[in-house]
Coordinates of C-alpha atoms in Angstrom, one line a residue:
X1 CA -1.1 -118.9 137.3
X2 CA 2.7 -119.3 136.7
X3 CA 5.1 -118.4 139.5
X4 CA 7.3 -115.8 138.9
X5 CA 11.3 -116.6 137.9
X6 CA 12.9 -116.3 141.0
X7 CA 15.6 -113.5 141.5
X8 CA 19.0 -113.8 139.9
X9 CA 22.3 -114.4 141.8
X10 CA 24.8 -111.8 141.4
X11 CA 28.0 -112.2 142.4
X12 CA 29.8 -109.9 145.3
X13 CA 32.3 -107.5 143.2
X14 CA 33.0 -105.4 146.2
X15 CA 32.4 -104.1 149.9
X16 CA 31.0 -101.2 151.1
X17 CA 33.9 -100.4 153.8
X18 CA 33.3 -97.6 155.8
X19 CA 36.0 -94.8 156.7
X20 CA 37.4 -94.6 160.3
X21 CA 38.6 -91.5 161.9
X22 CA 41.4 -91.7 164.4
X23 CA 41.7 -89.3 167.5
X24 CA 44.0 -88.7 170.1
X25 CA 43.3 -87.3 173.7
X26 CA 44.6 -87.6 176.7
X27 CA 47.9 -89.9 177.2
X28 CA 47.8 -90.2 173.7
X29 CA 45.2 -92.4 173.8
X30 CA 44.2 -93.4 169.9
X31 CA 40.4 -93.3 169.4
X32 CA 38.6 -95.0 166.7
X33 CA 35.7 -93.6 165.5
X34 CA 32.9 -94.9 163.2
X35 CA 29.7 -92.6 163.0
X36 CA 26.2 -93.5 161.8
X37 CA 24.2 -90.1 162.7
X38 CA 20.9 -90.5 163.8
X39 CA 20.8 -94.1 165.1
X40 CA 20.7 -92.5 168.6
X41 CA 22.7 -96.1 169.7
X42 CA 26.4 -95.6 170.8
X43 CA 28.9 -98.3 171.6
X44 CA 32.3 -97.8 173.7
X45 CA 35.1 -100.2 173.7
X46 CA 38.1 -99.7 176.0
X47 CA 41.0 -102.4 175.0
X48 CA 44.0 -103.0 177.0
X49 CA 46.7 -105.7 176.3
X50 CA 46.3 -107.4 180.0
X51 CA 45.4 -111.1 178.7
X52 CA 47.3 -114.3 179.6
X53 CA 50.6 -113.2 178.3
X54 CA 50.8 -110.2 180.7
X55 CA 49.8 -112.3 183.5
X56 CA 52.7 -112.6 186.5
X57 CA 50.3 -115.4 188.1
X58 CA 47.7 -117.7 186.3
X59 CA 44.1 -116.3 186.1
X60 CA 44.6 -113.2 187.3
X61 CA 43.8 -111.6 184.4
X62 CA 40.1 -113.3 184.3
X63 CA 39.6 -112.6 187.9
X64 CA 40.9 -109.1 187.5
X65 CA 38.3 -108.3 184.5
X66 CA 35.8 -110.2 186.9
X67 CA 36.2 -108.4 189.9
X68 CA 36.4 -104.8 188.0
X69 CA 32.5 -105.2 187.4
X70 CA 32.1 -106.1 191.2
X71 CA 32.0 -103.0 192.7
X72 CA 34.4 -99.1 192.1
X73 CA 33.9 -95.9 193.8
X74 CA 30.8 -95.6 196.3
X75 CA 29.0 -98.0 194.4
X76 CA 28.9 -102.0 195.1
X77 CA 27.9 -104.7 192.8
X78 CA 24.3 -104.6 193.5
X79 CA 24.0 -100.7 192.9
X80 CA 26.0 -100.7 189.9
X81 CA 24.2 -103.0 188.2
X82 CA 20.9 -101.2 189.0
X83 CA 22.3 -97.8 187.4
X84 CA 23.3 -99.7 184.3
X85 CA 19.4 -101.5 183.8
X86 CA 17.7 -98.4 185.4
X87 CA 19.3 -96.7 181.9
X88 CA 18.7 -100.0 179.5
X89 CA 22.6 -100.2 178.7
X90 CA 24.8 -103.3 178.8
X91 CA 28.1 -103.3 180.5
X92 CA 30.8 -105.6 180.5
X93 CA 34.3 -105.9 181.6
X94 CA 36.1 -109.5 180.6
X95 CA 39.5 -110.9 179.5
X96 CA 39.6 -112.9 176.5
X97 CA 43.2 -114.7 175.8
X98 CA 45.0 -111.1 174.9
X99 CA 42.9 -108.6 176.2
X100 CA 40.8 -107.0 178.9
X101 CA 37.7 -105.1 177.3
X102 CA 35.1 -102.7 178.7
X103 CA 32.4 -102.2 176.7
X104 CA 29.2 -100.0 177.2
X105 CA 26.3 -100.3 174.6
X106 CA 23.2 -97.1 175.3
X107 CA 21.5 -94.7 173.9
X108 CA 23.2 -91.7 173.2
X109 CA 21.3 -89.2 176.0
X110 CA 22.9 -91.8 178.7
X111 CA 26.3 -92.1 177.6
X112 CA 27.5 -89.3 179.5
X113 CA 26.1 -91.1 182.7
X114 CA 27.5 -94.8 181.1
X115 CA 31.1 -92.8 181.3
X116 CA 31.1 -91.5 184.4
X117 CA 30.6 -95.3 185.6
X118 CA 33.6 -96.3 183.2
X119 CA 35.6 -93.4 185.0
X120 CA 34.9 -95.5 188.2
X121 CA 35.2 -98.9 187.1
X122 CA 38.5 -98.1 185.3
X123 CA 40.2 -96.0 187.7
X124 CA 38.6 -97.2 191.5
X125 CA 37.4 -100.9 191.2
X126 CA 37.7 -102.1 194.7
X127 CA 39.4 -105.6 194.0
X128 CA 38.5 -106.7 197.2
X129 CA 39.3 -110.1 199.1
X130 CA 35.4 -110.8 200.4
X131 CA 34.0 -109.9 196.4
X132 CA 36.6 -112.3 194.9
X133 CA 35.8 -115.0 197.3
X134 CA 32.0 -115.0 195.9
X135 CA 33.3 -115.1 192.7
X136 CA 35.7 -117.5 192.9
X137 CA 33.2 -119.8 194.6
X138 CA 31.0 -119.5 191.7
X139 CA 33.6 -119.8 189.1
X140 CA 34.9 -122.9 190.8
X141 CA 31.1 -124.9 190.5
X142 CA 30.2 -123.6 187.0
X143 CA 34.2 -125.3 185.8
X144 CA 32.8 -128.4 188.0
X145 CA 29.5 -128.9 185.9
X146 CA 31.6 -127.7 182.1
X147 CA 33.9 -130.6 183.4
X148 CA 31.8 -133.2 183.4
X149 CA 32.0 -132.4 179.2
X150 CA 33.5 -134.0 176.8
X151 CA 34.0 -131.4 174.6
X152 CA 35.3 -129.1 177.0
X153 CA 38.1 -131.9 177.9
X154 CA 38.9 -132.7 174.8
X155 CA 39.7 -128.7 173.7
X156 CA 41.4 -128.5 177.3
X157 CA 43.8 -131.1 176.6
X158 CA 44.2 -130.1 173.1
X159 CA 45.3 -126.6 173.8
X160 CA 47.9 -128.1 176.8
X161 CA 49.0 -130.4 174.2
X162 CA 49.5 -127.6 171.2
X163 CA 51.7 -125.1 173.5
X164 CA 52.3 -126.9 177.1
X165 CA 50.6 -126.6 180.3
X166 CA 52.5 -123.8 181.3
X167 CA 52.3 -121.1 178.5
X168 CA 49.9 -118.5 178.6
X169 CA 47.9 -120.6 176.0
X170 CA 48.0 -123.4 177.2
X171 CA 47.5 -123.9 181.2
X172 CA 44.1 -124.8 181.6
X173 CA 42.1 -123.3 184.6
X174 CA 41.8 -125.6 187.5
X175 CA 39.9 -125.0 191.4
X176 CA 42.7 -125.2 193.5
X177 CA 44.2 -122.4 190.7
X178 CA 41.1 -120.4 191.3
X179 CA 41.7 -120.8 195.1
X180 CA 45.4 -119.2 194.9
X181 CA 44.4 -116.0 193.2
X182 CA 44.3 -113.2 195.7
X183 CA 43.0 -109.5 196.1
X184 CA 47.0 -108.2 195.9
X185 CA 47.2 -110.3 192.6
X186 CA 44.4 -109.0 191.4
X187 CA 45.4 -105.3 192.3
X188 CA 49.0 -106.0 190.9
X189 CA 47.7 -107.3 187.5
X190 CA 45.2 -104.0 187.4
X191 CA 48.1 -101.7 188.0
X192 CA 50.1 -103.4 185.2
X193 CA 47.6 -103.2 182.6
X194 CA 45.0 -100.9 183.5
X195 CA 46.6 -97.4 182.2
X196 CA 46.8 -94.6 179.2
X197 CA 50.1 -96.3 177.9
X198 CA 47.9 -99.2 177.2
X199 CA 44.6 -98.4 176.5
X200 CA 42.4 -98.1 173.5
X201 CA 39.2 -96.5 172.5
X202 CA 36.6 -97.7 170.0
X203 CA 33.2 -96.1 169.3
X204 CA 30.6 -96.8 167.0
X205 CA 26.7 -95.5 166.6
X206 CA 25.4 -91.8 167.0
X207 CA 28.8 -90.3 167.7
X208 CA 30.3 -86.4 168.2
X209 CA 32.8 -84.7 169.1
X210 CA 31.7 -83.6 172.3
X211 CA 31.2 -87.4 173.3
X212 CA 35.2 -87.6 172.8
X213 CA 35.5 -84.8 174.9
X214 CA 33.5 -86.4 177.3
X215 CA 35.7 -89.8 176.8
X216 CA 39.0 -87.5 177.5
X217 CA 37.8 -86.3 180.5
X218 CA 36.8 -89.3 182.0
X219 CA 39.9 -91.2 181.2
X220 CA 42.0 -88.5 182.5
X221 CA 42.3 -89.8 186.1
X222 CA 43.4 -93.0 184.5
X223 CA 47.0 -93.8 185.6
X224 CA 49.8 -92.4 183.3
X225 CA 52.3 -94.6 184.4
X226 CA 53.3 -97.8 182.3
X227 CA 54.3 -98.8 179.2
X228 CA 52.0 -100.5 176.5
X229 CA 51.8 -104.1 176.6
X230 CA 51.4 -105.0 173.1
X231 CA 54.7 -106.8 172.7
X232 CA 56.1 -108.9 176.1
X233 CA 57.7 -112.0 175.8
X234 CA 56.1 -115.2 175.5
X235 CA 57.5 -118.3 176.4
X236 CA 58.3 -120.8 173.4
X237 CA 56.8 -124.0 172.6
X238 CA 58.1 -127.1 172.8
X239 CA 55.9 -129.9 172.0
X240 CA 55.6 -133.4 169.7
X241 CA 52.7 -133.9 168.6
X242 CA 50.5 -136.9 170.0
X243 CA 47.6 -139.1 170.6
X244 CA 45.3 -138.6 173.7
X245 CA 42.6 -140.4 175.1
X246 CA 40.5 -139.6 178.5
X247 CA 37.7 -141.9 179.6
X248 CA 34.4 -139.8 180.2
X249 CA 30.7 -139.2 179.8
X250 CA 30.0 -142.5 177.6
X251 CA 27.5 -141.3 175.4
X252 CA 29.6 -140.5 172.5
X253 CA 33.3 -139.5 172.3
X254 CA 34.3 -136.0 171.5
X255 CA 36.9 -135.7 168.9
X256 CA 39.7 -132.8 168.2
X257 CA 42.2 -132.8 166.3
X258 CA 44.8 -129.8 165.6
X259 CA 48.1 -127.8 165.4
X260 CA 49.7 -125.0 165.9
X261 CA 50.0 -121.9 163.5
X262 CA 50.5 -118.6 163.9
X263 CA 49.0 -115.0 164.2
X264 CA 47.2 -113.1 161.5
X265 CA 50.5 -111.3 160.3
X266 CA 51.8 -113.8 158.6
X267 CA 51.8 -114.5 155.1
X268 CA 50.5 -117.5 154.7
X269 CA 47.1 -116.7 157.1
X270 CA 45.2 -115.9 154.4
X271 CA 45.5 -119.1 151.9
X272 CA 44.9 -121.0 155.4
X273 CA 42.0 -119.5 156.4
X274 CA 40.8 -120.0 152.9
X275 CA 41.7 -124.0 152.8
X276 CA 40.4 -124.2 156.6
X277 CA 37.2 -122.6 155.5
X278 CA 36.5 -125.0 152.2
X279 CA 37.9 -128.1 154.5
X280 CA 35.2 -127.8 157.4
X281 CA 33.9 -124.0 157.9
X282 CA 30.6 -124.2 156.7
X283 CA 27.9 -126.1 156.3
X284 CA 29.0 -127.0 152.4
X285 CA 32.3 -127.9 153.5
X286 CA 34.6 -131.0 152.4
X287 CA 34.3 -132.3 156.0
X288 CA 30.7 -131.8 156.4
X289 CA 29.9 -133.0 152.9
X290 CA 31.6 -136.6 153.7
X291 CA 31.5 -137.2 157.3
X292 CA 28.2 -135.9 158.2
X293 CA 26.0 -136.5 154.7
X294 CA 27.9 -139.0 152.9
X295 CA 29.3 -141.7 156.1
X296 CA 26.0 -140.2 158.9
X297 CA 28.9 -140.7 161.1
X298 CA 28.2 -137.2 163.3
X299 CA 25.5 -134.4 163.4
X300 CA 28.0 -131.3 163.2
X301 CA 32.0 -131.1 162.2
X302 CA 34.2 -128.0 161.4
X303 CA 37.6 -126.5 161.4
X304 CA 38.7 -123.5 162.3
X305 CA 41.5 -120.9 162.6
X306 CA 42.4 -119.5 166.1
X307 CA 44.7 -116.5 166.0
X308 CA 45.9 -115.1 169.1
X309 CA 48.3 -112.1 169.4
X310 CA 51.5 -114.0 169.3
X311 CA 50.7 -117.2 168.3
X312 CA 47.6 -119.5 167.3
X313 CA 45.9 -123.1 166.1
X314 CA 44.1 -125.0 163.8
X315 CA 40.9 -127.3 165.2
X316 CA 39.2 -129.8 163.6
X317 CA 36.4 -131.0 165.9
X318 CA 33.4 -133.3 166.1
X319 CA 31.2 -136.2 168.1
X320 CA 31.1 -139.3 166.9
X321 CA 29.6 -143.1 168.3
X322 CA 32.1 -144.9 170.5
X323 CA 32.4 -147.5 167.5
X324 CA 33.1 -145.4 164.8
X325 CA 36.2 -143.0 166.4
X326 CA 39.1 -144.6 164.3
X327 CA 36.9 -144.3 161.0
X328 CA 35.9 -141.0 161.5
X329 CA 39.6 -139.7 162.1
X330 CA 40.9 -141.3 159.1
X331 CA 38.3 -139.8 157.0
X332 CA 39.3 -136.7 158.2
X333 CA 43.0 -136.8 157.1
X334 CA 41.6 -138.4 153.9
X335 CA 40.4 -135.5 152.8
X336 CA 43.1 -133.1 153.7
X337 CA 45.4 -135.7 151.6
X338 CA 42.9 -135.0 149.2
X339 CA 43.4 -131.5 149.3
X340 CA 47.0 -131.8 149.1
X341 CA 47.0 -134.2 145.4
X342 CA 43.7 -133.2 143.7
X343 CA 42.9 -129.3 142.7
X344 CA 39.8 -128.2 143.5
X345 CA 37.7 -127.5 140.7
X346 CA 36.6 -124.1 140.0
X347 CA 32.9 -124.6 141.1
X348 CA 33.9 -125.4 144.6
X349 CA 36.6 -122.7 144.8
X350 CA 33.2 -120.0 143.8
X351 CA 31.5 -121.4 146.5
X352 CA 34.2 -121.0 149.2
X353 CA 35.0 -117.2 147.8
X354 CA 30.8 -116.5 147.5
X355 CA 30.5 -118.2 151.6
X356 CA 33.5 -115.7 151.9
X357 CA 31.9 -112.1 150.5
X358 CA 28.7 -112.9 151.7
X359 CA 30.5 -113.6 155.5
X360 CA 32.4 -110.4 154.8
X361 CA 29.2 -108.5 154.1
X362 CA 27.8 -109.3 157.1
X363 CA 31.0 -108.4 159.2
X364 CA 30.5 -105.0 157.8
X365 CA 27.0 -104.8 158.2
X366 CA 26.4 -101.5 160.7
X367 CA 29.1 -99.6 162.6
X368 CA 29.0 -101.6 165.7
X369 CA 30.2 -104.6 162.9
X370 CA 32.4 -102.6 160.9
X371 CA 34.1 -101.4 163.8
X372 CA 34.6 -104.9 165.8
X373 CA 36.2 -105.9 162.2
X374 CA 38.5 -102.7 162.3
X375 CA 39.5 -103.5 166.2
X376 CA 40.6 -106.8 165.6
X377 CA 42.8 -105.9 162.8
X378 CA 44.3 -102.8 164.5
X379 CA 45.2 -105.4 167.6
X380 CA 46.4 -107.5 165.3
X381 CA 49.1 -105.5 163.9
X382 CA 47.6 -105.4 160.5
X383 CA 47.2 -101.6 159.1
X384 CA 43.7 -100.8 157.7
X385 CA 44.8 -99.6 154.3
X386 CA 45.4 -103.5 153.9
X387 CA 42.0 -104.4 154.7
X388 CA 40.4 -104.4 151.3
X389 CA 43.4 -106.1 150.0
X390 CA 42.9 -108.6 152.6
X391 CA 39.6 -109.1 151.4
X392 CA 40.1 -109.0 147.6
X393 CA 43.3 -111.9 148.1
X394 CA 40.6 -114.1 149.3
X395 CA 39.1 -113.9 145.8
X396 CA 41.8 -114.4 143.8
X397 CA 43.0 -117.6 145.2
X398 CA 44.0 -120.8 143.1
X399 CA 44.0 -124.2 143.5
X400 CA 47.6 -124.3 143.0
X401 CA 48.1 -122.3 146.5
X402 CA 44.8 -124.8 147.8
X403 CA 47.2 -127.8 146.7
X404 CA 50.6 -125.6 148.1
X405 CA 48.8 -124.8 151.9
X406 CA 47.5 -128.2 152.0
X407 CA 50.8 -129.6 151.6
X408 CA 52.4 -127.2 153.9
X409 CA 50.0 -127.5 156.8
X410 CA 47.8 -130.6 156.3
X411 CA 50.7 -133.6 157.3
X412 CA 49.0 -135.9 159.6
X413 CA 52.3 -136.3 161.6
X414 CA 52.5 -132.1 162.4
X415 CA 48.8 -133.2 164.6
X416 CA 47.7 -133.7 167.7
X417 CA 44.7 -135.9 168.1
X418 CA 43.0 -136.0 171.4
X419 CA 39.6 -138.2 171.8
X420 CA 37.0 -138.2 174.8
X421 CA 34.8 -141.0 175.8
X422 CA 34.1 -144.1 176.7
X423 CA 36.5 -147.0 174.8
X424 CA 35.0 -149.2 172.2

């Protein structure tokens, strides 16, 4: 019996993207909504700039987010997190380079209870000195044991290199740095960031408007005095680019290479992603193609975009045989040259922008994806009426502006190359 022809391949014309509504309450607190009735799921996101570069002392941010989920109001650690399981939802508080985020995922019938827990972890954590020595403790032997890695070296000293030790960026977390936090520091950094001048609100799932009414309310005790912190100064960067090695774990040396870029406003982010992406970021990539199929010189390689809020980087990485380091490096800058003096023929530039839509579809697949797209353009600057334009740009790329980037940001001597392992 014949098999059946198999099912055509059509290309991606466009996206479904959904609508947001925007709120305000209380403070004037913006509130971005995306509703799916009848999924009885909800998801709240409460974003405040209180990252790195509002930091007055190194990690307090981290311990700060840490600590919040540690105890707030009558109810300590262990209680806390028996009310949160006892009503299957997830709660988190962390900082990520820009931002602290608290974010409650339940069903819809608990979320008044998830808020009233959000009321206390926002406006009473208790920040003391005994629940930040527990944590600090563990904090310190879980950096020991990601230490003794070489890939977590070799992106340490490749972010110190890119911006200094010193920028928000670029100090890397250290024991003895751990050991210097305090409760007061803690406390200072939650006054300074923690606040309606500052704060944003994302929801996704089963929504109403009684739930915002409910989200007013509980944010209401929520301090009223600050400013945002969306724009503060960061310091600049002043660094030559280099070559660093570190003896390590000798199994096999860890390799990074990158540079600095810049944030997502720019306006040359997009034809870099793009070039990043058909260099190393996926599995039918240039980089992948030749150093892991072609030369078997490493299991996995990519390369990558990092944008942070005022600045960011480009990353190369990959693992490679003590032996075989040098070889593997210069067939990485072979083909970015490559990239810089031969056009990219058309069937290659289809399978980028196809990797592309199809990774755009699933972004934007359910509202708790839609709306983590729509929050990191929003804290990015960029307005939402350029968001299918963003997308549609990606799709109308040339080789020409492949060949142009390439030559903009692919020079070997604009990177810093940092290897970890043992020497040949």
């Amino acid at each position: 019996m014949p098999l059946p022809p198999p099912p055509q391949i059509h290309r991606i014309e466009d996206l479904d993207i959904p609508q947001v509504k925007i709120h305000n309450i209380t403070g004037d607190i913006p509130v971005y909504e995306l509703s799916k009735k009848g999924c009885e799921v909800v998801m709240m996101e409460f974003v405040f700039f209180g990252g790195r570069p509002q930091e007055d002392k190194p990690l307090a941010a981290t311990c700060t987010a840490a600590l919040m989920r540690e105890g707030a109001g009558s109810y300590d650690a262990e209680a806390l997190s028996e009310e949160i399981d006892f009503h299957g939802a997830t709660f988190t508080v962390m900082a990520s380079m820009d931002l602290i985020t608290l974010k409650v995922v339940c069903l819809k019938k608990h979320h008044e209870r998830m808020l009233q827990l959000v009321q206390m972890v926002l406006c009473d954590p208790h920040l003391r000195e005994e629940e930040l020595s527990i944590f600090v403790g563990k904090r310190v032997e879980r950096l020991q044991i990601e230490l003794a890695k070489n890939d977590v070296i070799s992106y340490r000293e490749l972010t110190a290199g890119l911006f200094g030790r010193e920028h928000p960026y670029g100090y890397n977390s250290e024991p003895d740095m751990y050991h210097r936090v305090t409760a007061s520091d803690l406390r200072a950094h939650y006054a300074k960031v923690i606040h309606q001048s500052n704060c944003q609100v994302y929801i996704a799932g089963d929504t109403d408007e009684d739930m915002l009414s409910k989200i007013d309310r509980a944010l209401r005790p929520m301090s009223r005095e600050g400013r945002s912190l969306r724009h503060v100064y960061v310091p600049e960067v002043i660094s030559e680019p280099s070559s660093v090695h570190h003896v390590a774990n000798p199994a096999q040396t860890s390799i990074k290479i990158g540079r600095r870029t810049f944030n997502r406003q720019h306006a040359d982010f997009e034809t870099l992603f793009f070039t990043t992406t058909l260099l190393g970021g996926f599995f039918g990539s240039r980089l992948v193609n030749r150093i892991r199929e072609e030369l078997g010189l490493t299991y996995g390689i990519y390369s990558s975009l990092d944008p942070q809020l005022f600045d960011g980087s480009l990353m190369i990485a990959t693992e490679v045989a003590n032996g075989r380091v040098e070889e593997c490096i210069d067939e990485i800058y072979k083909e970015m040259t490559d990239l810089q003096n031969i056009p990219v023929e058309e069937d290659e530039m289809l399978l980028v922008k196809n990797y592309l839509m199809g990774s755009y579809l699933n972004l934007f697949d359910g509202p708790f994806n839609s709306v983590k797209v729509i929050k990191f353009l929003l804290l990015a600057g960029i307005p939402l009426d350029n968001l299918d334009a963003l997308i549609r740009s990606s799709m109308t790329i040339q080789p020409e502006q492949v060949m142009d980037t390439a030559k903009r940001y692919f020079n070997r001597n604009d990177f810093w190359v940092v290897t970890v392992g043992s020497p040949k």
